PDB file of C-alpha atoms in Angstrom:
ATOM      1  CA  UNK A  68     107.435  66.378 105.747  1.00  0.00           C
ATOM      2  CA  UNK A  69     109.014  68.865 108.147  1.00  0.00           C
ATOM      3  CA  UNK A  70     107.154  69.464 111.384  1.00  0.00           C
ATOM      4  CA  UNK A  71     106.725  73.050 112.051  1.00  0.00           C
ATOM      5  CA  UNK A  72     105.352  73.288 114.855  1.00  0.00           C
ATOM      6  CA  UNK A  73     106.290  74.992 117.726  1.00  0.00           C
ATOM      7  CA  UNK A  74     105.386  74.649 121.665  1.00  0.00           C
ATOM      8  CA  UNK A  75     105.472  78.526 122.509  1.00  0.00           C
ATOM      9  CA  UNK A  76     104.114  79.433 126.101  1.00  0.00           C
ATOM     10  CA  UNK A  77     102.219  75.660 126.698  1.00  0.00           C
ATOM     11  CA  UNK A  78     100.430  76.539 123.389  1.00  0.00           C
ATOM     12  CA  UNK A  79     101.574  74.999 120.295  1.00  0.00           C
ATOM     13  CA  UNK A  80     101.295  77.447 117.359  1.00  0.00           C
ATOM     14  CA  UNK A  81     100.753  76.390 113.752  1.00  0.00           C
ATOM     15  CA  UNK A  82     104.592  77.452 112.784  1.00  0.00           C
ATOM     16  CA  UNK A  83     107.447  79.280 114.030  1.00  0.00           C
ATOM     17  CA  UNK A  84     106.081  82.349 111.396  1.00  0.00           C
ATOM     18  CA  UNK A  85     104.471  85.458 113.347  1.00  0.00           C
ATOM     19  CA  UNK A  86     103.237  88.440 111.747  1.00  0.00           C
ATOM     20  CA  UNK A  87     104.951  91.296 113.329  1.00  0.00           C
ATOM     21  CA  UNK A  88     103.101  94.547 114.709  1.00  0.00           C
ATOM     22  CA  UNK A  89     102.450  97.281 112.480  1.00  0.00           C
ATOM     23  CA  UNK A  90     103.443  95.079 109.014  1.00  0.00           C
ATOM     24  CA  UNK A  91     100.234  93.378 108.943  1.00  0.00           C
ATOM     25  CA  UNK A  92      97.123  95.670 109.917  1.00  0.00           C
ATOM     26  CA  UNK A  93      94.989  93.380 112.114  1.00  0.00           C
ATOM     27  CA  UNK A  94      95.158  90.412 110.141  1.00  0.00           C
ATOM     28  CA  UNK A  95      91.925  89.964 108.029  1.00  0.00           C
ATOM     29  CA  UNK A  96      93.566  92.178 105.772  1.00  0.00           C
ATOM     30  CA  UNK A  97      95.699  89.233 104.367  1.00  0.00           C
ATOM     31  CA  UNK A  98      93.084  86.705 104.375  1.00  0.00           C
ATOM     32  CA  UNK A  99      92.647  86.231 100.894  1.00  0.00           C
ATOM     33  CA  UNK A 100      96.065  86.812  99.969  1.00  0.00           C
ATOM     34  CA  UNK A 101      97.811  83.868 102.520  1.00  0.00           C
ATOM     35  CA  UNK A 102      96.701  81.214 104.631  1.00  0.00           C
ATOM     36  CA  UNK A 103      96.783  82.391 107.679  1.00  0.00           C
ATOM     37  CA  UNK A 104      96.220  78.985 109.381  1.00  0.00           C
ATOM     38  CA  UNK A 105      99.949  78.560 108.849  1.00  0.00           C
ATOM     39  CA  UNK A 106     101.460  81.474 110.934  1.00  0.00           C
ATOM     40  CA  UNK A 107     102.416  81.344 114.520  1.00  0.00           C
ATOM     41  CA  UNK A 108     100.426  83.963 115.119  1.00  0.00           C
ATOM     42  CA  UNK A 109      99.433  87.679 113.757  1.00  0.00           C
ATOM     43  CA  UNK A 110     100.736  90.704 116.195  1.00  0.00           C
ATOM     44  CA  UNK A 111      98.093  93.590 115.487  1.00  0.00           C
ATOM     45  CA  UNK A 112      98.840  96.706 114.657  1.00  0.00           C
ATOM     46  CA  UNK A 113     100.572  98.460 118.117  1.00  0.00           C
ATOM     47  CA  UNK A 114      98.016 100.063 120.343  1.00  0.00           C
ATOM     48  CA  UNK A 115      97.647 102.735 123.029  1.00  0.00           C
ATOM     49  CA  UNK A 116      94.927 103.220 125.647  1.00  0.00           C
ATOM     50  CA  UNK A 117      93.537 106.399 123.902  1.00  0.00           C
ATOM     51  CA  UNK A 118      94.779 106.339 120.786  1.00  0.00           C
ATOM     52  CA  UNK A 119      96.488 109.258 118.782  1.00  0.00           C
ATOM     53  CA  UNK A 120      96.925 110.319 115.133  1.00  0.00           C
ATOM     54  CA  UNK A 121     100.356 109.650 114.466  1.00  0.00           C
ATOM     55  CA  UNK A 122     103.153 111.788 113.202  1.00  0.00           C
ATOM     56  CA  UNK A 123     102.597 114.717 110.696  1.00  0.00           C
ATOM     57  CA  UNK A 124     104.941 114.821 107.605  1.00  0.00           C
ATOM     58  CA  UNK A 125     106.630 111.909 105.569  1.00  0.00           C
ATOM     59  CA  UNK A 126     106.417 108.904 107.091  1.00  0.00           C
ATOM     60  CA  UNK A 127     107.919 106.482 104.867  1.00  0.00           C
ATOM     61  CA  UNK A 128     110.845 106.308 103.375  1.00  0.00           C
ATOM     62  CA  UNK A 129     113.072 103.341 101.424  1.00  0.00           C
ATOM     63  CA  UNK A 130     116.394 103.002 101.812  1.00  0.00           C
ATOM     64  CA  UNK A 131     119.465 100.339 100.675  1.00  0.00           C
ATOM     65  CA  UNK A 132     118.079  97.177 102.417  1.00  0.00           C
ATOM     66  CA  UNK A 133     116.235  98.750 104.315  1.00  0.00           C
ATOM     67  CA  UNK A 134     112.975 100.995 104.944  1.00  0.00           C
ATOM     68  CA  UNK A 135     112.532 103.972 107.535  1.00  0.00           C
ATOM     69  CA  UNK A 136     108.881 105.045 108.827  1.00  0.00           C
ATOM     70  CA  UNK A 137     108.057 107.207 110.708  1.00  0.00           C
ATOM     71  CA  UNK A 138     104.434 106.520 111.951  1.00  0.00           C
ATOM     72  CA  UNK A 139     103.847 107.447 115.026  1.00  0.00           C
ATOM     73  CA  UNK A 140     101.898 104.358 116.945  1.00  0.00           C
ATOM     74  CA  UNK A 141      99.155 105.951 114.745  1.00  0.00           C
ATOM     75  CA  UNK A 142      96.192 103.431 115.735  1.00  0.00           C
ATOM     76  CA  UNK A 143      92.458 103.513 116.777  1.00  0.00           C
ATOM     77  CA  UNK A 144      92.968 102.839 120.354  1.00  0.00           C
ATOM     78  CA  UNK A 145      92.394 100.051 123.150  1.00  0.00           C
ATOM     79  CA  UNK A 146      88.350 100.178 122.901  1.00  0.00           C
ATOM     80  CA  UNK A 147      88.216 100.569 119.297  1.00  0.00           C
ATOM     81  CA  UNK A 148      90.280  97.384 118.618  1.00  0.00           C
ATOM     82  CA  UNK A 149      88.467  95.722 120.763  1.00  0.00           C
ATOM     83  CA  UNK A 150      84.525  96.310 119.041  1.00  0.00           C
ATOM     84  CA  UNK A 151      85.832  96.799 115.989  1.00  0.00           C
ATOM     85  CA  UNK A 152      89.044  94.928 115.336  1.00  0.00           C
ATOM     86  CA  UNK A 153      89.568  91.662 117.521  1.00  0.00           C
ATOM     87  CA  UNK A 154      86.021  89.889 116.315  1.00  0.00           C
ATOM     88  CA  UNK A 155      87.484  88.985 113.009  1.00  0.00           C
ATOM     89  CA  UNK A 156      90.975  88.572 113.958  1.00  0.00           C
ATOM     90  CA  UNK A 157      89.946  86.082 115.993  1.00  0.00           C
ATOM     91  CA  UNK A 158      88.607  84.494 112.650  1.00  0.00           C
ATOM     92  CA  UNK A 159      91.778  84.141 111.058  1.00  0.00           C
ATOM     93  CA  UNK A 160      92.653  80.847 112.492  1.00  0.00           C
ATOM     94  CA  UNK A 161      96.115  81.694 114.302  1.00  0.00           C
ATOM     95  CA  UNK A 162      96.767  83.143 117.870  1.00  0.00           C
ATOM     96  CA  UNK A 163      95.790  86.745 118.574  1.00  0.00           C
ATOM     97  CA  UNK A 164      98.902  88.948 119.523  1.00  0.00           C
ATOM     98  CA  UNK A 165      97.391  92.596 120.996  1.00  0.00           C
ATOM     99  CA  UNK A 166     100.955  94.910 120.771  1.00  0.00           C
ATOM    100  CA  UNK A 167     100.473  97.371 123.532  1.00  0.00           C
ATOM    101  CA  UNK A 168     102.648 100.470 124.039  1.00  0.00           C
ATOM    102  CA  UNK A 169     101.582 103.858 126.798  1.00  0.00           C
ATOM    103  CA  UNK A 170     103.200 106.860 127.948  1.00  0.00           C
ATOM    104  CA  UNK A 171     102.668 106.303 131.560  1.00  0.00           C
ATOM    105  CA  UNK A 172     102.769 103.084 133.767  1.00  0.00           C
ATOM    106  CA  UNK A 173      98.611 103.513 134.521  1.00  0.00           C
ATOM    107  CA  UNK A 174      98.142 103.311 130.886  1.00  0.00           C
ATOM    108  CA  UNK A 175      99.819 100.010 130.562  1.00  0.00           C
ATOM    109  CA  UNK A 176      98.148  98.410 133.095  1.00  0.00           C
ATOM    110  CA  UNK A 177      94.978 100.076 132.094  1.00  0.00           C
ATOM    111  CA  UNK A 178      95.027  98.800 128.196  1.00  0.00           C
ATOM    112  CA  UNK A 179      96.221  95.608 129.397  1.00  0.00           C
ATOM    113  CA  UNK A 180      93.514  94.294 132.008  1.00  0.00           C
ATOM    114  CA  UNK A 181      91.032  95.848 128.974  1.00  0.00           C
ATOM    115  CA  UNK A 182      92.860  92.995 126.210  1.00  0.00           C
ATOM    116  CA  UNK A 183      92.899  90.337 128.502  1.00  0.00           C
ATOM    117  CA  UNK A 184      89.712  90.772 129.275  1.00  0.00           C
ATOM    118  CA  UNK A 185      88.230  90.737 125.761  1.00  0.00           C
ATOM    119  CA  UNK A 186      90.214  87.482 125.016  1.00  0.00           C
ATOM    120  CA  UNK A 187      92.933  88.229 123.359  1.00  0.00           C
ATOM    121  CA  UNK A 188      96.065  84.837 123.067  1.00  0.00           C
ATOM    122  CA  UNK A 189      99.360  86.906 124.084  1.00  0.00           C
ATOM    123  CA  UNK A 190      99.823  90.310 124.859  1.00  0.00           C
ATOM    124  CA  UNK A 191     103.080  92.204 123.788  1.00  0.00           C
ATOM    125  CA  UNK A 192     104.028  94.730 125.480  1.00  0.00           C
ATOM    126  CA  UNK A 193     106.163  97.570 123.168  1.00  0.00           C
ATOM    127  CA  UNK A 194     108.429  99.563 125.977  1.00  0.00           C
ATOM    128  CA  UNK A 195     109.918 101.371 123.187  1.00  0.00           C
ATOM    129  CA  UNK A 196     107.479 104.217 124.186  1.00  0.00           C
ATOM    130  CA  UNK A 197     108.403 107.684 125.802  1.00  0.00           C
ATOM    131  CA  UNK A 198     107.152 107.699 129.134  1.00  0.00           C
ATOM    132  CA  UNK A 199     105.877 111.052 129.901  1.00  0.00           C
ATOM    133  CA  UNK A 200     106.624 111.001 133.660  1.00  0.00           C
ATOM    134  CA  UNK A 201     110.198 110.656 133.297  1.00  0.00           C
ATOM    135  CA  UNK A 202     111.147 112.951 130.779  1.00  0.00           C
ATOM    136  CA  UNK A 203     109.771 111.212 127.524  1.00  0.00           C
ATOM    137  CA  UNK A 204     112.743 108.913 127.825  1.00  0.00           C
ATOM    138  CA  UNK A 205     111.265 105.262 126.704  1.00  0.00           C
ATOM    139  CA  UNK A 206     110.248 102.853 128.871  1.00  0.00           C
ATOM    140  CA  UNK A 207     112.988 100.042 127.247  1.00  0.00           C
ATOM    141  CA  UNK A 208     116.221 102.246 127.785  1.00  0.00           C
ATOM    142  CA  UNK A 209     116.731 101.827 131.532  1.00  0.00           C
ATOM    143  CA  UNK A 210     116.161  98.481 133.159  1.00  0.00           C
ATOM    144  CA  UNK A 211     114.982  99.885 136.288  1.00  0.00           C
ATOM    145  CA  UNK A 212     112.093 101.684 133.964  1.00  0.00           C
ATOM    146  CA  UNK A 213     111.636  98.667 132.009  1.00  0.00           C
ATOM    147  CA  UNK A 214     111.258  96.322 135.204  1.00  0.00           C
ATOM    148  CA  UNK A 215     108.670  98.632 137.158  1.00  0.00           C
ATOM    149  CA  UNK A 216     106.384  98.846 134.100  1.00  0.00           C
ATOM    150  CA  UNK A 217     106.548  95.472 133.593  1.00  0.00           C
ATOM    151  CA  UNK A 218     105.983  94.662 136.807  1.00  0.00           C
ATOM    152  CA  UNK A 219     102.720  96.651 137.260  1.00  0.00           C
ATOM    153  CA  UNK A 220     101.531  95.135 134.193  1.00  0.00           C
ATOM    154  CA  UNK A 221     102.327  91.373 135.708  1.00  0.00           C
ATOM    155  CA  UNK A 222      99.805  92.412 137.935  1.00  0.00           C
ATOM    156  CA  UNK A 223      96.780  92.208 135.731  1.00  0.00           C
ATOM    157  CA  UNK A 224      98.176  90.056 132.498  1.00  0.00           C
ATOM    158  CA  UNK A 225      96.352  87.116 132.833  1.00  0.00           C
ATOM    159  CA  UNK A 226      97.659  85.650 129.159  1.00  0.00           C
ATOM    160  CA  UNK A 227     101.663  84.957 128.248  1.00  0.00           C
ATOM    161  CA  UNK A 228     103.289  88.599 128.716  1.00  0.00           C
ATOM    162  CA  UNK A 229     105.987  89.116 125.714  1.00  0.00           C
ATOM    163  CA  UNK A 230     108.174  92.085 125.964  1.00  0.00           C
ATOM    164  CA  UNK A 231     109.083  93.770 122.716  1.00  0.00           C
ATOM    165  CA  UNK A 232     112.449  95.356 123.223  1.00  0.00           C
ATOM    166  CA  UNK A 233     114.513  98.193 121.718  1.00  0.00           C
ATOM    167  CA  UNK A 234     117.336  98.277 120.105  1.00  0.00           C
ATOM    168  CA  UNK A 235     118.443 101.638 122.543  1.00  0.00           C
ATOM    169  CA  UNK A 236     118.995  99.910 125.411  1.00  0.00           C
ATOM    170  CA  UNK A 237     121.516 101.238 127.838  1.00  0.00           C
ATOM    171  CA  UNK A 238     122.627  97.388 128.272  1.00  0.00           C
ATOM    172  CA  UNK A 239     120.623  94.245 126.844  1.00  0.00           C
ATOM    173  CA  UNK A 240     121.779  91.526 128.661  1.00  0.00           C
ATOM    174  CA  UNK A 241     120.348  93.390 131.906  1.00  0.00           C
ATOM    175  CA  UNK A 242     117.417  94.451 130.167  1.00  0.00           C
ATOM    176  CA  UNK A 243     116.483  90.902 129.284  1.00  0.00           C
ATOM    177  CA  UNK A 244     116.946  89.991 132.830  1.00  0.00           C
ATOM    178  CA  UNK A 245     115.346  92.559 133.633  1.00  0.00           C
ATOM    179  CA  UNK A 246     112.341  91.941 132.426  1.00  0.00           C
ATOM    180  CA  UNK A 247     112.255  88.108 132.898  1.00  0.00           C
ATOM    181  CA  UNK A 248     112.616  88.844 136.981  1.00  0.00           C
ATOM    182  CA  UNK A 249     109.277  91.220 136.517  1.00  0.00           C
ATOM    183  CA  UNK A 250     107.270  88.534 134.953  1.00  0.00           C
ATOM    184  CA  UNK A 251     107.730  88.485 131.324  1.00  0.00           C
ATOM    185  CA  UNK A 252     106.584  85.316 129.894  1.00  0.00           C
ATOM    186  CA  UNK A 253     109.018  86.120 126.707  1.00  0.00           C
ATOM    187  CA  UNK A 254     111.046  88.178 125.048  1.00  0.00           C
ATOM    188  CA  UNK A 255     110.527  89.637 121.282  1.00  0.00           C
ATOM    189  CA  UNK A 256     113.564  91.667 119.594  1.00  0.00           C
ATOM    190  CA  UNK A 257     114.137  93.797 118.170  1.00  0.00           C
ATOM    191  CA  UNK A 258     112.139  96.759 117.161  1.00  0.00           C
ATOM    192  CA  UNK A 259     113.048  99.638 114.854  1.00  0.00           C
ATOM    193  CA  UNK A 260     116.571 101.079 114.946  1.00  0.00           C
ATOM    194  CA  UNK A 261     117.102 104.493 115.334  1.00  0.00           C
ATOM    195  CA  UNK A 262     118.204 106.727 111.822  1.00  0.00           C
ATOM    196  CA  UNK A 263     118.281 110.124 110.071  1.00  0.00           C
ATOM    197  CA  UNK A 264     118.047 110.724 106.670  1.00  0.00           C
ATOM    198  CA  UNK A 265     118.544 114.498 104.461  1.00  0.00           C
ATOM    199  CA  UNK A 266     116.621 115.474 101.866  1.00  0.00           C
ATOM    200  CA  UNK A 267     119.263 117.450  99.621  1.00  0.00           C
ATOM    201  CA  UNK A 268     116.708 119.347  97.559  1.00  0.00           C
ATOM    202  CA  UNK A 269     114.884 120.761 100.957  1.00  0.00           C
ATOM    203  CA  UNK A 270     118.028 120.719 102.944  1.00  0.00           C
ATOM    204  CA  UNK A 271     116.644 119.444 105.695  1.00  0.00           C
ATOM    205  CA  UNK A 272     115.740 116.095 107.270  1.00  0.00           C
ATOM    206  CA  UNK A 273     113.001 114.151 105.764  1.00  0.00           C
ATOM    207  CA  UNK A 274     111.149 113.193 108.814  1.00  0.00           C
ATOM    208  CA  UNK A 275     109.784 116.027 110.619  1.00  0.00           C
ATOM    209  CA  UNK A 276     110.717 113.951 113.869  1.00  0.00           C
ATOM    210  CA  UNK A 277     114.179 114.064 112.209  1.00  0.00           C
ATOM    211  CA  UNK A 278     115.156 110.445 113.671  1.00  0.00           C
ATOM    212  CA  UNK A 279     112.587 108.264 112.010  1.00  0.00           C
ATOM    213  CA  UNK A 280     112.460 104.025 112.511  1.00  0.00           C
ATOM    214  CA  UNK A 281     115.260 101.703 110.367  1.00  0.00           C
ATOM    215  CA  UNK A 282     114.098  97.956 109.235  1.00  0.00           C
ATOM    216  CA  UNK A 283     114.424  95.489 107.163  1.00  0.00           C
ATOM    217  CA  UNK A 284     117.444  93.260 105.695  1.00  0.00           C
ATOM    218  CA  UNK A 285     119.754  95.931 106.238  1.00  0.00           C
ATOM    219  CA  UNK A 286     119.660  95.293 110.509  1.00  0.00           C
ATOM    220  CA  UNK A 287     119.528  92.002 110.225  1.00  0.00           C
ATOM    221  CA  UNK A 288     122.795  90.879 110.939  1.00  0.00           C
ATOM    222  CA  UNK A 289     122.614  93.392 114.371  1.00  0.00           C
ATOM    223  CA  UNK A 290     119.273  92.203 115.160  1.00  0.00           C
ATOM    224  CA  UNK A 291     120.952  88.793 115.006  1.00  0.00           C
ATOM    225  CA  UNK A 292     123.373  89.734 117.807  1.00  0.00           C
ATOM    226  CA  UNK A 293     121.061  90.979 119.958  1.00  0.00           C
ATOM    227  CA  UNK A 294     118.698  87.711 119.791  1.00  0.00           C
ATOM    228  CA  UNK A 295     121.742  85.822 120.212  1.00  0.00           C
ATOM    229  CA  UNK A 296     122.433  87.948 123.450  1.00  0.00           C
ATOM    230  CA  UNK A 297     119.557  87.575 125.107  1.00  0.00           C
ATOM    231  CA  UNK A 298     119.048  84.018 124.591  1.00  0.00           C
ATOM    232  CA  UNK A 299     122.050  83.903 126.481  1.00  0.00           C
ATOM    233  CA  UNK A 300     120.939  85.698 129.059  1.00  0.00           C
ATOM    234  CA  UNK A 301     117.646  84.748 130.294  1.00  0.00           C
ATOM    235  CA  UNK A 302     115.753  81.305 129.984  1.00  0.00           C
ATOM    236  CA  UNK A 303     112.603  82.562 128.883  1.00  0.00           C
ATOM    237  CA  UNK A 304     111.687  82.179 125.464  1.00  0.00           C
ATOM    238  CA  UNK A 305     112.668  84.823 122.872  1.00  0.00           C
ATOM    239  CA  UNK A 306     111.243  85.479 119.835  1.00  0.00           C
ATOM    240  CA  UNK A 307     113.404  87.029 117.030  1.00  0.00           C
ATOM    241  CA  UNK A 308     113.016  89.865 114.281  1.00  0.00           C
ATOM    242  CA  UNK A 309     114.534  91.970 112.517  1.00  0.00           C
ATOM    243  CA  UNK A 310     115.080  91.952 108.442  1.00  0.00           C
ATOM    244  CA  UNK A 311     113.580  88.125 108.035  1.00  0.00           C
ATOM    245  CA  UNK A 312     113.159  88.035 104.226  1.00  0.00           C
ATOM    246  CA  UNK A 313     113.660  84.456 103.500  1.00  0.00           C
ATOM    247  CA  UNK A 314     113.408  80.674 105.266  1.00  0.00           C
ATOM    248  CA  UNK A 315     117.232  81.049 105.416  1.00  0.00           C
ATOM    249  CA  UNK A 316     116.926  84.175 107.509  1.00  0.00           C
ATOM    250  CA  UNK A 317     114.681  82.787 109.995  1.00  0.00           C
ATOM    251  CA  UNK A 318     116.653  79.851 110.562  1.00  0.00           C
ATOM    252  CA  UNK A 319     119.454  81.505 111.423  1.00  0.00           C
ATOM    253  CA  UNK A 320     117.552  83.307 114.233  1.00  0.00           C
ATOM    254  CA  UNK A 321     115.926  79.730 115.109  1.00  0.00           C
ATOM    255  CA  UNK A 322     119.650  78.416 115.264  1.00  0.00           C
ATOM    256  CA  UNK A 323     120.881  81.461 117.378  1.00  0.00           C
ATOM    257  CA  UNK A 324     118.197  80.094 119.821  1.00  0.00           C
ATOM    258  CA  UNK A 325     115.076  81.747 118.795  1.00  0.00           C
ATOM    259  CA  UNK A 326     111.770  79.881 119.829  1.00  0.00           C
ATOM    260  CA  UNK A 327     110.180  81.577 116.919  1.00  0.00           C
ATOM    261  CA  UNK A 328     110.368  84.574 114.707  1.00  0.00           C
ATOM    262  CA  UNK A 329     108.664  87.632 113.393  1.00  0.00           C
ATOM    263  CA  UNK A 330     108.445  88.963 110.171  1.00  0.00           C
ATOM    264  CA  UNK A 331     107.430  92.230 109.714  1.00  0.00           C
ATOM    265  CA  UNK A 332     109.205  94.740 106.867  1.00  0.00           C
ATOM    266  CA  UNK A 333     109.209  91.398 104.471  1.00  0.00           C
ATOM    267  CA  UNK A 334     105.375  91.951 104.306  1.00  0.00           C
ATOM    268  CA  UNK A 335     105.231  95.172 102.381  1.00  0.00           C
ATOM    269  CA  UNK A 336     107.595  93.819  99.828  1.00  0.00           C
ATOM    270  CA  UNK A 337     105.828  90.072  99.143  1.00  0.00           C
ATOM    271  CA  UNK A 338     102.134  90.383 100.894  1.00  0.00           C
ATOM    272  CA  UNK A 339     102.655  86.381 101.055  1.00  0.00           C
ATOM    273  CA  UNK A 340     106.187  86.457 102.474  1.00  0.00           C
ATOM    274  CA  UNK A 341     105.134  85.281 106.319  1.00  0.00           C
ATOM    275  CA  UNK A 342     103.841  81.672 104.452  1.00  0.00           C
ATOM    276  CA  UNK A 343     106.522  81.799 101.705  1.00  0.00           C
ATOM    277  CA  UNK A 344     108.823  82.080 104.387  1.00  0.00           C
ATOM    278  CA  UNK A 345     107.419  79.378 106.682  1.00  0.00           C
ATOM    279  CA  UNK A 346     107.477  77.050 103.227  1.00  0.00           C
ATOM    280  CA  UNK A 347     111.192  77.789 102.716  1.00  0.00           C
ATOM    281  CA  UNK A 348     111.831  76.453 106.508  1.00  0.00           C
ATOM    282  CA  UNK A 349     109.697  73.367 106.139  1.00  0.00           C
ATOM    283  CA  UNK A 350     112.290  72.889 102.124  1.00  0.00           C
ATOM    284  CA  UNK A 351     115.056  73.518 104.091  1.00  0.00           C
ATOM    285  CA  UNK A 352     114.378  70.830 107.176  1.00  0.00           C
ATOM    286  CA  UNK A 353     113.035  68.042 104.149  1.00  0.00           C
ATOM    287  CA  UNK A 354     116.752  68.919 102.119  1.00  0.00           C
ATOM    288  CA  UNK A 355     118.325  68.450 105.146  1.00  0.00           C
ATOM    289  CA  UNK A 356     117.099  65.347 107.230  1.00  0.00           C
ATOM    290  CA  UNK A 357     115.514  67.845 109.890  1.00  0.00           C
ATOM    291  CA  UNK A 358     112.368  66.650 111.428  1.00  0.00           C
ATOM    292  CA  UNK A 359     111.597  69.318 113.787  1.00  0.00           C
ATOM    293  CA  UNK A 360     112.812  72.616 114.710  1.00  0.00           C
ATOM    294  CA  UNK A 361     113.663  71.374 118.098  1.00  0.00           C
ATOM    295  CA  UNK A 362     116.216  69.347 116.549  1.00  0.00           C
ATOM    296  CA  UNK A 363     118.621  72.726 115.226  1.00  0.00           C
ATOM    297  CA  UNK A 364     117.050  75.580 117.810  1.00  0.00           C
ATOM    298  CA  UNK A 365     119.953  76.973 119.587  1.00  0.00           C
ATOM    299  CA  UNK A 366     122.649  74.327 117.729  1.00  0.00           C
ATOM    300  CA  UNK A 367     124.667  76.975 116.425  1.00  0.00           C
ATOM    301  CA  UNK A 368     125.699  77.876 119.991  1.00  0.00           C
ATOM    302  CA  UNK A 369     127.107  74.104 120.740  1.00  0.00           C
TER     303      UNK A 369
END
């Protein structure tokens, strides 16, 4: 039998399978659906300090391959998660991810020395946020933002610091270094893609935000590139996602370089596909002599 395992940050996690943020509620949700001893991890549901109530109008909307939302960060806040929320999905037998996004640097930094506090395994941090200070342009365009919010958050992260990137960067190889010389621990990519779609009968867009988020299996192959890119650019680890629907999927990510991967749009399509997708790894490594995932990470760049 295949050994999934993977050493991630000086912990070793379960498999190379992480739930991603805002796919998988906080976890107990799925506890009698998969065994959630399996994953890598679950990433809760992204955060902010205070809060807020998400975006007005439709928010979801399926597409060829693909599905656009348009949520918001609608979640209960920092405090909230913490009484409420982290008890049981600390329960679920698999590391705690808290996904953290704010509008200002102070709210980072604030949110963050509250989740570290209250025990939480690895903190993402989600600089796809507008940051209010400069404009409402996010936090993961500009490397110079990206590296001072980082930075200031380095300063009171006292758990592995992953950095969820976005797709909108002005130029990822920089961005990834970027954020590696502040202090990130990792690297996750990549979030939601930037889209539009019409509604003909309205004439109008169907978001009321107008530019809404694009996943699943229709960015894969551009998510791809972009893990691929940054493994080449910085030497901490980076965690892949974007469109994972099957073992195959993953593995390519795994043989781009990935340490691990996330799967995030797959869940609202299969409720079991993080563990069905972990099994199809462990097939795949048994069919093909493949021990551990050590053995193929990063092979198809030899």
């Amino acid at each position: 039998m295949a050994d999934l395992r993977v050493n991630l940050f000086g912990r070793q996690l379960a498999g190379p399978v992480i739930a991603a943020s805002g796919t998988f509620g906080f976890g107990p949700e799925y506890a009698d659906i998969e065994d959630l001893t399996r994953l890598g991890g679950i990433s809760g549901k992204g955060l902010t300090l205070y809060g807020q109530p998400g975006n007005p109008g439709e928010r979801l909307l399926e597409t060829p391959s693909g599905l656009m939302n348009s949520i918001g960060l609608q979640n209960p806040g920092v405090e909230h998660f913490i009484r409420h929320e982290l008890p049981a999905m600390k329960q679920c037998g698999t590391s705690v991810w808290a996904n953290l996004g704010g509008h200002t640097v102070e709210e980072n930094v604030e949110g963050v020395r509250m989740l570290c506090e209250a025990g939480v395994d690895v903190l993402e941090l989600n600089i796809s946020c507008p940051n209010v200070k400069q404009g409402g342009l996010a936090f993961g365009i500009r490397a110079v933002d990206a590296e001072q919010v980082v930075s200031a958050v380095r300063g009171v992260c006292t758990v592995p610091l992953v950095v969820k990137l976005s797709p909108q960067a002005e130029n990822l190889p920089d961005m990834c270094r970027a954020v590696e010389a502040a202090g990130a621990d990792g690297i996750s990519l990549c979030n939601t893609f930037q889209a539009c779609a019409i509604d003909l009968e309205k004439r109008r867009p169907v978001f009321d935000n107008i530019f809404a988020g694009l996943s699943g299996p229709a960015i894969r192959p551009i998510a791809l590139r972009m893990v691929w890119q940054a493994v080449g650019a910085v030497k901490i680890p980076v965690i892949g996602l974007g469109g994972i629907l099957t073992g195959a999927d993953a593995l390519e990510f795994i043989m781009a370089g990935a340490a691990a991967v996330q799967v995030g749009t797959a869940n609202f399509l299969d409720p079991t596909a993080c563990v069905r997708i972990t099994r199809e790894i462990g097939e795949w490594m048994d069919a093909h002599g493949v021990a551990t995932l050590d053995e193929i990470r990063g092979c198809a760049r030899n």
